[in-house]
Amino acid sequence: MRIIRIEATDSTNNFLKQRVAAEKLEEGTVVQAFAQLVGRGQAGNHWESEPGKNLTCSILFYPQFLSVRSHFLLSKVIALGVKETLEEYIDDVFIKWPNDIYVQDKKITGILIENELTGPEINRSIVGIGVNLNQELFAGNAPHPVSLKQLTGKTIDQDTFLEEMLNRIFFWYEQLKEKEIQCISTAYDDALYHTPGYYRFKEINGEFTAEIQSVADDGILHLKTDTGEERRYFFKEVSFIMD
Ligand code: BTN
């Protein structure tokens, strides 16, 4: 596995995308930036990260064995790897659908996966991961940010965290290659934030109470309402109501 460490970039996802367009890079190549100046989040949001404080990195995958229909399995294995790494430091780590990592009710990690498709197959994925390690003040308007240092009071060594995280991510990626789909999906569902039990959700037609049943391989969230109705949602069609 090759780690390309750089001083500064706009976004490690952009950097890796440009690099792989210019030269052939092996699967597992990682770009880690000391400072990420214009970090990108999901849905066009900005990802805040104070230079030198946090882990901002991107990993290159060629999951050509995955169909577009089951693209979300890659998200599941990445989220599981990050979650397990955080559990080395702290309890109460959950995956908030689709792939944020929360500790208690605060967001500690964001994941941005950008796929390049060839017909019905995924040719290449750039997996961007931002883990709040040592930042103690968040200036932007990100919802409920928190860092490991804020939670544990300890300064976290970035290289140790990265090494552990890559080991765990690649362990789960191997499971995916070996088609251990049930095992991956069960581990993912078991790690979900706000499960088991009934919680408040919001969608275009209003608020409702439901229990999460599962997340399918295409990323669709399966809910059962308190009136027994089964509902399915794509990313951004429904959100959790946070207290
Ligand atoms: C989110 O909105 O939750 C996703 C945030 C993803 C941030 C990471 S940091 C490294 C990589 N490079 C980026 O520009 N974004 C991702």
PDB file of C-alpha atoms and ligand atoms in Angstrom:
ATOM      1  CA  MET A   1       0.000   0.000   0.000  1.00  0.00           C
ATOM      2  CA  ARG A   2       1.430   3.364  -0.997  1.00  0.00           C
ATOM      3  CA  ILE A   3       0.794   6.497   1.078  1.00  0.00           C
ATOM      4  CA  ILE A   4       1.406   9.810  -0.697  1.00  0.00           C
ATOM      5  CA  ARG A   5       1.790  12.470   1.989  1.00  0.00           C
ATOM      6  CA  ILE A   6       1.324  16.040   0.863  1.00  0.00           C
ATOM      7  CA  GLU A   7       1.605  19.373   2.603  1.00  0.00           C
ATOM      8  CA  ALA A   8      -1.521  21.041   1.232  1.00  0.00           C
ATOM      9  CA  THR A   9      -4.235  20.582  -1.367  1.00  0.00           C
ATOM     10  CA  ASP A  10      -7.717  21.859  -2.043  1.00  0.00           C
ATOM     11  CA  SER A  11      -9.196  18.376  -1.537  1.00  0.00           C
ATOM     12  CA  THR A  12      -7.487  14.987  -1.285  1.00  0.00           C
ATOM     13  CA  ASN A  13     -10.290  13.534  -3.453  1.00  0.00           C
ATOM     14  CA  ASN A  14      -9.496  16.083  -6.188  1.00  0.00           C
ATOM     15  CA  PHE A  15      -5.757  15.478  -5.809  1.00  0.00           C
ATOM     16  CA  LEU A  16      -6.108  11.705  -6.156  1.00  0.00           C
ATOM     17  CA  LYS A  17      -8.498  12.066  -9.094  1.00  0.00           C
ATOM     18  CA  GLN A  18      -5.998  14.253 -10.953  1.00  0.00           C
ATOM     19  CA  ARG A  19      -3.089  11.990 -10.083  1.00  0.00           C
ATOM     20  CA  VAL A  20      -4.825   8.819 -11.279  1.00  0.00           C
ATOM     21  CA  ALA A  21      -5.752  10.570 -14.527  1.00  0.00           C
ATOM     22  CA  ALA A  22      -2.067  11.320 -15.085  1.00  0.00           C
ATOM     23  CA  GLU A  23      -0.499   7.990 -14.070  1.00  0.00           C
ATOM     24  CA  LYS A  24      -1.508   4.405 -13.323  1.00  0.00           C
ATOM     25  CA  LEU A  25      -1.901   3.995  -9.585  1.00  0.00           C
ATOM     26  CA  GLU A  26      -2.361   0.761  -7.682  1.00  0.00           C
ATOM     27  CA  GLU A  27      -5.499  -0.080  -5.764  1.00  0.00           C
ATOM     28  CA  GLY A  28      -5.004   0.970  -2.163  1.00  0.00           C
ATOM     29  CA  THR A  29      -3.014   4.096  -2.964  1.00  0.00           C
ATOM     30  CA  VAL A  30      -3.677   6.692  -0.257  1.00  0.00           C
ATOM     31  CA  VAL A  31      -3.284  10.450  -0.332  1.00  0.00           C
ATOM     32  CA  GLN A  32      -3.013  12.134   3.051  1.00  0.00           C
ATOM     33  CA  ALA A  33      -2.862  15.919   3.376  1.00  0.00           C
ATOM     34  CA  PHE A  34      -1.498  17.944   6.271  1.00  0.00           C
ATOM     35  CA  ALA A  35      -3.777  20.788   5.200  1.00  0.00           C
ATOM     36  CA  GLN A  36      -6.910  20.417   3.146  1.00  0.00           C
ATOM     37  CA  LEU A  37      -7.966  23.898   2.146  1.00  0.00           C
ATOM     38  CA  VAL A  38     -11.302  23.375   0.373  1.00  0.00           C
ATOM     39  CA  GLY A  39     -12.470  20.031   1.730  1.00  0.00           C
ATOM     40  CA  ARG A  40     -15.585  18.735   0.052  1.00  0.00           C
ATOM     41  CA  GLY A  41     -18.477  17.101   1.870  1.00  0.00           C
ATOM     42  CA  GLN A  42     -21.628  15.322   0.747  1.00  0.00           C
ATOM     43  CA  ALA A  43     -24.236  17.264  -1.223  1.00  0.00           C
ATOM     44  CA  GLY A  44     -21.794  20.052  -2.085  1.00  0.00           C
ATOM     45  CA  ASN A  45     -21.105  20.969   1.544  1.00  0.00           C
ATOM     46  CA  HIS A  46     -17.729  22.176   2.809  1.00  0.00           C
ATOM     47  CA  TRP A  47     -15.689  19.895   5.091  1.00  0.00           C
ATOM     48  CA  GLU A  48     -13.982  21.883   7.834  1.00  0.00           C
ATOM     49  CA  SER A  49     -10.560  20.703   9.008  1.00  0.00           C
ATOM     50  CA  GLU A  50      -7.945  22.800  10.797  1.00  0.00           C
ATOM     51  CA  PRO A  51      -4.512  22.249   9.157  1.00  0.00           C
ATOM     52  CA  GLY A  52      -2.422  19.586  10.888  1.00  0.00           C
ATOM     53  CA  LYS A  53      -5.112  18.628  13.369  1.00  0.00           C
ATOM     54  CA  ASN A  54      -7.198  15.993  11.652  1.00  0.00           C
ATOM     55  CA  LEU A  55      -6.971  13.078   9.277  1.00  0.00           C
ATOM     56  CA  THR A  56      -7.938  14.064   5.741  1.00  0.00           C
ATOM     57  CA  CYS A  57      -7.219  11.349   3.223  1.00  0.00           C
ATOM     58  CA  SER A  58      -8.475   9.582   0.117  1.00  0.00           C
ATOM     59  CA  ILE A  59      -8.063   5.954  -0.897  1.00  0.00           C
ATOM     60  CA  LEU A  60      -8.177   4.536  -4.404  1.00  0.00           C
ATOM     61  CA  PHE A  61     -10.209   1.390  -5.147  1.00  0.00           C
ATOM     62  CA  TYR A  62     -10.991  -0.509  -8.349  1.00  0.00           C
ATOM     63  CA  PRO A  63     -14.101  -2.428  -7.208  1.00  0.00           C
ATOM     64  CA  GLN A  64     -14.798  -3.706 -10.708  1.00  0.00           C
ATOM     65  CA  PHE A  65     -16.479  -6.798  -9.267  1.00  0.00           C
ATOM     66  CA  LEU A  66     -19.296  -4.611  -7.873  1.00  0.00           C
ATOM     67  CA  SER A  67     -22.354  -3.756  -9.928  1.00  0.00           C
ATOM     68  CA  VAL A  68     -23.806  -0.277  -9.692  1.00  0.00           C
ATOM     69  CA  ARG A  69     -26.858  -1.834  -8.012  1.00  0.00           C
ATOM     70  CA  SER A  70     -24.720  -2.975  -5.098  1.00  0.00           C
ATOM     71  CA  HIS A  71     -22.408   0.047  -5.023  1.00  0.00           C
ATOM     72  CA  PHE A  72     -23.328   0.805  -1.411  1.00  0.00           C
ATOM     73  CA  LEU A  73     -21.462  -2.296  -0.204  1.00  0.00           C
ATOM     74  CA  LEU A  74     -18.251  -0.302  -0.589  1.00  0.00           C
ATOM     75  CA  SER A  75     -19.699   2.422   1.680  1.00  0.00           C
ATOM     76  CA  LYS A  76     -20.570  -0.247   4.221  1.00  0.00           C
ATOM     77  CA  VAL A  77     -17.060  -1.697   4.394  1.00  0.00           C
ATOM     78  CA  ILE A  78     -15.449   1.745   4.652  1.00  0.00           C
ATOM     79  CA  ALA A  79     -17.828   2.820   7.432  1.00  0.00           C
ATOM     80  CA  LEU A  80     -17.170  -0.424   9.319  1.00  0.00           C
ATOM     81  CA  GLY A  81     -13.388   0.015   9.087  1.00  0.00           C
ATOM     82  CA  VAL A  82     -13.532   3.585  10.379  1.00  0.00           C
ATOM     83  CA  LYS A  83     -16.003   2.729  13.121  1.00  0.00           C
ATOM     84  CA  GLU A  84     -13.852  -0.137  14.428  1.00  0.00           C
ATOM     85  CA  THR A  85     -10.773   2.093  14.454  1.00  0.00           C
ATOM     86  CA  LEU A  86     -12.572   4.745  16.483  1.00  0.00           C
ATOM     87  CA  GLU A  87     -13.663   2.024  18.919  1.00  0.00           C
ATOM     88  CA  GLU A  88      -9.990   1.544  19.810  1.00  0.00           C
ATOM     89  CA  TYR A  89     -10.232   4.991  21.395  1.00  0.00           C
ATOM     90  CA  ILE A  90     -13.834   5.463  22.500  1.00  0.00           C
ATOM     91  CA  ASP A  91     -17.190   3.707  23.087  1.00  0.00           C
ATOM     92  CA  ASP A  92     -20.607   4.457  21.606  1.00  0.00           C
ATOM     93  CA  VAL A  93     -19.513   4.730  17.973  1.00  0.00           C
ATOM     94  CA  PHE A  94     -22.312   4.392  15.401  1.00  0.00           C
ATOM     95  CA  ILE A  95     -22.770   4.600  11.663  1.00  0.00           C
ATOM     96  CA  LYS A  96     -25.398   7.185  10.828  1.00  0.00           C
ATOM     97  CA  TRP A  97     -26.989   6.225   7.531  1.00  0.00           C
ATOM     98  CA  PRO A  98     -25.699   6.490   4.943  1.00  0.00           C
ATOM     99  CA  ASN A  99     -22.082   6.757   6.059  1.00  0.00           C
ATOM    100  CA  ASP A 100     -21.396   9.385   8.704  1.00  0.00           C
ATOM    101  CA  ILE A 101     -19.731   8.187  11.856  1.00  0.00           C
ATOM    102  CA  TYR A 102     -21.187   9.446  15.089  1.00  0.00           C
ATOM    103  CA  VAL A 103     -20.064   9.170  18.693  1.00  0.00           C
ATOM    104  CA  GLN A 104     -23.108   9.532  20.898  1.00  0.00           C
ATOM    105  CA  ASP A 105     -25.012  12.302  19.047  1.00  0.00           C
ATOM    106  CA  LYS A 106     -22.055  14.040  17.411  1.00  0.00           C
ATOM    107  CA  LYS A 107     -20.369  13.654  14.051  1.00  0.00           C
ATOM    108  CA  ILE A 108     -16.718  12.631  14.195  1.00  0.00           C
ATOM    109  CA  THR A 109     -16.171  11.429  10.619  1.00  0.00           C
ATOM    110  CA  GLY A 110     -17.438  12.219   7.148  1.00  0.00           C
ATOM    111  CA  ILE A 111     -16.993   9.984   4.119  1.00  0.00           C
ATOM    112  CA  LEU A 112     -17.268  11.091   0.498  1.00  0.00           C
ATOM    113  CA  ILE A 113     -17.162   8.315  -2.106  1.00  0.00           C
ATOM    114  CA  GLU A 114     -16.905   9.266  -5.763  1.00  0.00           C
ATOM    115  CA  ASN A 115     -17.418   6.463  -8.275  1.00  0.00           C
ATOM    116  CA  GLU A 116     -16.473   6.354 -11.925  1.00  0.00           C
ATOM    117  CA  LEU A 117     -18.786   4.043 -13.834  1.00  0.00           C
ATOM    118  CA  THR A 118     -18.270   1.980 -16.972  1.00  0.00           C
ATOM    119  CA  GLY A 119     -21.746   0.879 -18.023  1.00  0.00           C
ATOM    120  CA  PRO A 120     -23.329  -1.101 -15.179  1.00  0.00           C
ATOM    121  CA  GLU A 121     -19.997  -1.604 -13.385  1.00  0.00           C
ATOM    122  CA  ILE A 122     -17.930   0.532 -11.059  1.00  0.00           C
ATOM    123  CA  ASN A 123     -14.554   1.109 -12.633  1.00  0.00           C
ATOM    124  CA  ARG A 124     -12.942   3.217  -9.946  1.00  0.00           C
ATOM    125  CA  SER A 125     -13.810   4.670  -6.541  1.00  0.00           C
ATOM    126  CA  ILE A 126     -12.151   7.485  -4.700  1.00  0.00           C
ATOM    127  CA  VAL A 127     -12.987   7.207  -1.030  1.00  0.00           C
ATOM    128  CA  GLY A 128     -12.418  10.417   0.917  1.00  0.00           C
ATOM    129  CA  ILE A 129     -12.370  10.214   4.688  1.00  0.00           C
ATOM    130  CA  GLY A 130     -12.170  13.073   7.169  1.00  0.00           C
ATOM    131  CA  VAL A 131     -11.739  12.084  10.823  1.00  0.00           C
ATOM    132  CA  ASN A 132     -11.784  14.797  13.471  1.00  0.00           C
ATOM    133  CA  LEU A 133      -8.834  13.851  15.630  1.00  0.00           C
ATOM    134  CA  ASN A 134      -7.351  16.844  17.457  1.00  0.00           C
ATOM    135  CA  GLN A 135      -9.399  19.896  16.451  1.00  0.00           C
ATOM    136  CA  GLU A 136     -10.887  21.605  19.504  1.00  0.00           C
ATOM    137  CA  LEU A 137     -12.902  24.416  17.983  1.00  0.00           C
ATOM    138  CA  PHE A 138     -15.206  24.140  14.982  1.00  0.00           C
ATOM    139  CA  ALA A 139     -15.918  27.489  13.373  1.00  0.00           C
ATOM    140  CA  GLY A 140     -18.178  26.486  10.486  1.00  0.00           C
ATOM    141  CA  ASN A 141     -21.799  25.433  10.489  1.00  0.00           C
ATOM    142  CA  ALA A 142     -21.266  21.668  10.283  1.00  0.00           C
ATOM    143  CA  PRO A 143     -23.951  19.881  12.305  1.00  0.00           C
ATOM    144  CA  HIS A 144     -22.770  18.632  15.729  1.00  0.00           C
ATOM    145  CA  PRO A 145     -19.013  18.239  15.028  1.00  0.00           C
ATOM    146  CA  VAL A 146     -16.751  16.606  17.582  1.00  0.00           C
ATOM    147  CA  SER A 147     -13.163  15.329  17.688  1.00  0.00           C
ATOM    148  CA  LEU A 148     -11.519  12.406  19.441  1.00  0.00           C
ATOM    149  CA  LYS A 149      -9.460  14.858  21.494  1.00  0.00           C
ATOM    150  CA  GLN A 150     -12.584  16.647  22.699  1.00  0.00           C
ATOM    151  CA  LEU A 151     -14.020  13.298  23.758  1.00  0.00           C
ATOM    152  CA  THR A 152     -10.948  11.676  25.292  1.00  0.00           C
ATOM    153  CA  GLY A 153      -8.831  14.659  26.365  1.00  0.00           C
ATOM    154  CA  LYS A 154      -5.858  13.036  24.638  1.00  0.00           C
ATOM    155  CA  THR A 155      -3.860  14.062  21.576  1.00  0.00           C
ATOM    156  CA  ILE A 156      -4.216  11.419  18.910  1.00  0.00           C
ATOM    157  CA  ASP A 157      -1.296  10.373  16.717  1.00  0.00           C
ATOM    158  CA  GLN A 158      -2.439  10.765  13.131  1.00  0.00           C
ATOM    159  CA  ASP A 159      -0.121   8.191  11.547  1.00  0.00           C
ATOM    160  CA  THR A 160      -1.070   5.500  14.083  1.00  0.00           C
ATOM    161  CA  PHE A 161      -4.739   6.181  13.491  1.00  0.00           C
ATOM    162  CA  LEU A 162      -4.299   6.061   9.706  1.00  0.00           C
ATOM    163  CA  GLU A 163      -2.374   2.772   9.810  1.00  0.00           C
ATOM    164  CA  GLU A 164      -4.990   1.111  11.999  1.00  0.00           C
ATOM    165  CA  MET A 165      -7.827   2.470   9.882  1.00  0.00           C
ATOM    166  CA  LEU A 166      -6.292   1.237   6.631  1.00  0.00           C
ATOM    167  CA  ASN A 167      -5.773  -2.233   8.116  1.00  0.00           C
ATOM    168  CA  ARG A 168      -9.404  -2.427   9.147  1.00  0.00           C
ATOM    169  CA  ILE A 169     -10.764  -0.995   5.913  1.00  0.00           C
ATOM    170  CA  PHE A 170      -8.729  -3.444   3.842  1.00  0.00           C
ATOM    171  CA  PHE A 171      -9.795  -6.333   6.056  1.00  0.00           C
ATOM    172  CA  TRP A 172     -13.438  -5.515   5.294  1.00  0.00           C
ATOM    173  CA  TYR A 173     -12.667  -4.866   1.621  1.00  0.00           C
ATOM    174  CA  GLU A 174     -11.221  -8.386   1.397  1.00  0.00           C
ATOM    175  CA  GLN A 175     -14.476  -9.707   2.887  1.00  0.00           C
ATOM    176  CA  LEU A 176     -16.306  -7.862   0.138  1.00  0.00           C
ATOM    177  CA  LYS A 177     -14.079  -9.386  -2.541  1.00  0.00           C
ATOM    178  CA  GLU A 178     -14.774 -12.787  -1.027  1.00  0.00           C
ATOM    179  CA  LYS A 179     -18.513 -12.060  -1.286  1.00  0.00           C
ATOM    180  CA  GLU A 180     -19.149 -12.186   2.466  1.00  0.00           C
ATOM    181  CA  ILE A 181     -22.108  -9.914   1.816  1.00  0.00           C
ATOM    182  CA  GLN A 182     -24.360 -11.174   4.610  1.00  0.00           C
ATOM    183  CA  CYS A 183     -21.608 -10.756   7.173  1.00  0.00           C
ATOM    184  CA  ILE A 184     -20.885  -7.185   5.993  1.00  0.00           C
ATOM    185  CA  SER A 185     -24.531  -6.158   5.932  1.00  0.00           C
ATOM    186  CA  THR A 186     -25.255  -7.638   9.352  1.00  0.00           C
ATOM    187  CA  ALA A 187     -22.242  -5.871  10.873  1.00  0.00           C
ATOM    188  CA  TYR A 188     -23.314  -2.615   9.215  1.00  0.00           C
ATOM    189  CA  ASP A 189     -26.967  -2.857  10.320  1.00  0.00           C
ATOM    190  CA  ASP A 190     -25.879  -3.740  13.871  1.00  0.00           C
ATOM    191  CA  ALA A 191     -23.698  -0.617  13.980  1.00  0.00           C
ATOM    192  CA  LEU A 192     -26.414   1.783  12.833  1.00  0.00           C
ATOM    193  CA  TYR A 193     -27.179   4.918  14.783  1.00  0.00           C
ATOM    194  CA  HIS A 194     -30.697   5.001  16.254  1.00  0.00           C
ATOM    195  CA  THR A 195     -31.282   1.260  16.259  1.00  0.00           C
ATOM    196  CA  PRO A 196     -33.051  -0.603  17.624  1.00  0.00           C
ATOM    197  CA  GLY A 197     -36.163   1.339  18.572  1.00  0.00           C
ATOM    198  CA  TYR A 198     -38.517   3.965  17.203  1.00  0.00           C
ATOM    199  CA  TYR A 199     -37.239   7.437  16.329  1.00  0.00           C
ATOM    200  CA  ARG A 200     -38.566  10.577  14.650  1.00  0.00           C
ATOM    201  CA  PHE A 201     -37.848  11.111  10.944  1.00  0.00           C
ATOM    202  CA  LYS A 202     -38.674  13.876   8.500  1.00  0.00           C
ATOM    203  CA  GLU A 203     -39.509  13.616   4.800  1.00  0.00           C
ATOM    204  CA  ILE A 204     -41.145  15.850   2.203  1.00  0.00           C
ATOM    205  CA  ASN A 205     -44.677  15.027   3.434  1.00  0.00           C
ATOM    206  CA  GLY A 206     -43.952  15.599   7.101  1.00  0.00           C
ATOM    207  CA  GLU A 207     -42.659  13.939  10.236  1.00  0.00           C
ATOM    208  CA  PHE A 208     -43.214  10.374  11.356  1.00  0.00           C
ATOM    209  CA  THR A 209     -41.971   7.780  13.824  1.00  0.00           C
ATOM    210  CA  ALA A 210     -40.280   4.628  12.564  1.00  0.00           C
ATOM    211  CA  GLU A 211     -37.772   1.914  13.297  1.00  0.00           C
ATOM    212  CA  ILE A 212     -34.819   1.189  10.991  1.00  0.00           C
ATOM    213  CA  GLN A 213     -35.068  -2.329   9.543  1.00  0.00           C
ATOM    214  CA  SER A 214     -31.991  -2.468   7.321  1.00  0.00           C
ATOM    215  CA  VAL A 215     -29.972  -0.736   4.633  1.00  0.00           C
ATOM    216  CA  ALA A 216     -29.932  -2.474   1.249  1.00  0.00           C
ATOM    217  CA  ASP A 217     -26.865  -2.995  -0.949  1.00  0.00           C
ATOM    218  CA  ASP A 218     -27.957  -0.057  -3.097  1.00  0.00           C
ATOM    219  CA  GLY A 219     -28.034   2.188  -0.012  1.00  0.00           C
ATOM    220  CA  ILE A 220     -31.812   2.392   0.333  1.00  0.00           C
ATOM    221  CA  LEU A 221     -32.971   2.776   3.939  1.00  0.00           C
ATOM    222  CA  HIS A 222     -35.797   0.416   4.953  1.00  0.00           C
ATOM    223  CA  LEU A 223     -38.027   1.722   7.726  1.00  0.00           C
ATOM    224  CA  LYS A 224     -41.139   0.433   9.481  1.00  0.00           C
ATOM    225  CA  THR A 225     -43.406   3.118  10.879  1.00  0.00           C
ATOM    226  CA  ASP A 226     -45.138   2.887  14.249  1.00  0.00           C
ATOM    227  CA  THR A 227     -48.332   2.104  12.324  1.00  0.00           C
ATOM    228  CA  GLY A 228     -46.679  -0.903  10.688  1.00  0.00           C
ATOM    229  CA  GLU A 229     -46.147   0.649   7.252  1.00  0.00           C
ATOM    230  CA  GLU A 230     -42.918  -0.245   5.424  1.00  0.00           C
ATOM    231  CA  ARG A 231     -41.138   2.659   3.768  1.00  0.00           C
ATOM    232  CA  ARG A 232     -37.985   2.976   1.667  1.00  0.00           C
ATOM    233  CA  TYR A 233     -35.851   6.041   1.155  1.00  0.00           C
ATOM    234  CA  PHE A 234     -32.920   7.084  -0.974  1.00  0.00           C
ATOM    235  CA  PHE A 235     -30.192   9.272   0.488  1.00  0.00           C
ATOM    236  CA  LYS A 236     -31.496  12.804   1.182  1.00  0.00           C
ATOM    237  CA  GLU A 237     -35.172  11.785   0.880  1.00  0.00           C
ATOM    238  CA  VAL A 238     -35.439  11.388   4.641  1.00  0.00           C
ATOM    239  CA  SER A 239     -33.562  12.737   7.622  1.00  0.00           C
ATOM    240  CA  PHE A 240     -33.328  12.047  11.313  1.00  0.00           C
ATOM    241  CA  ILE A 241     -34.899  14.579  13.630  1.00  0.00           C
ATOM    242  CA  MET A 242     -32.127  15.383  16.068  1.00  0.00           C
ATOM    243  CA  ASP A 243     -33.095  16.689  19.499  1.00  0.00           C
TER     244      ASP A 243
HETATM  245  C1  BTN B   1     -19.430  14.619   4.620  1.00  0.00           C
HETATM  246  O1  BTN B   1     -20.034  15.575   4.143  1.00  0.00           O
HETATM  247  O2  BTN B   1     -19.774  14.104   5.674  1.00  0.00           O
HETATM  248  C2  BTN B   1     -18.269  14.019   3.873  1.00  0.00           C
HETATM  249  C3  BTN B   1     -16.980  14.685   4.237  1.00  0.00           C
HETATM  250  C4  BTN B   1     -15.779  14.061   3.576  1.00  0.00           C
HETATM  251  C5  BTN B   1     -14.504  14.786   3.919  1.00  0.00           C
HETATM  252  C6  BTN B   1     -13.288  14.091   3.384  1.00  0.00           C
HETATM  253  S1  BTN B   1     -11.795  14.796   3.980  1.00  0.00           S
HETATM  254  C7  BTN B   1     -10.857  13.944   2.805  1.00  0.00           C
HETATM  255  C8  BTN B   1     -11.658  13.900   1.524  1.00  0.00           C
HETATM  256  N1  BTN B   1     -11.386  15.043   0.682  1.00  0.00           N
HETATM  257  C9  BTN B   1     -12.443  15.847   0.554  1.00  0.00           C
HETATM  258  O3  BTN B   1     -12.473  16.915  -0.089  1.00  0.00           O
HETATM  259  N2  BTN B   1     -13.479  15.354   1.248  1.00  0.00           N
HETATM  260  C10 BTN B   1     -13.147  14.079   1.870  1.00  0.00           C
END
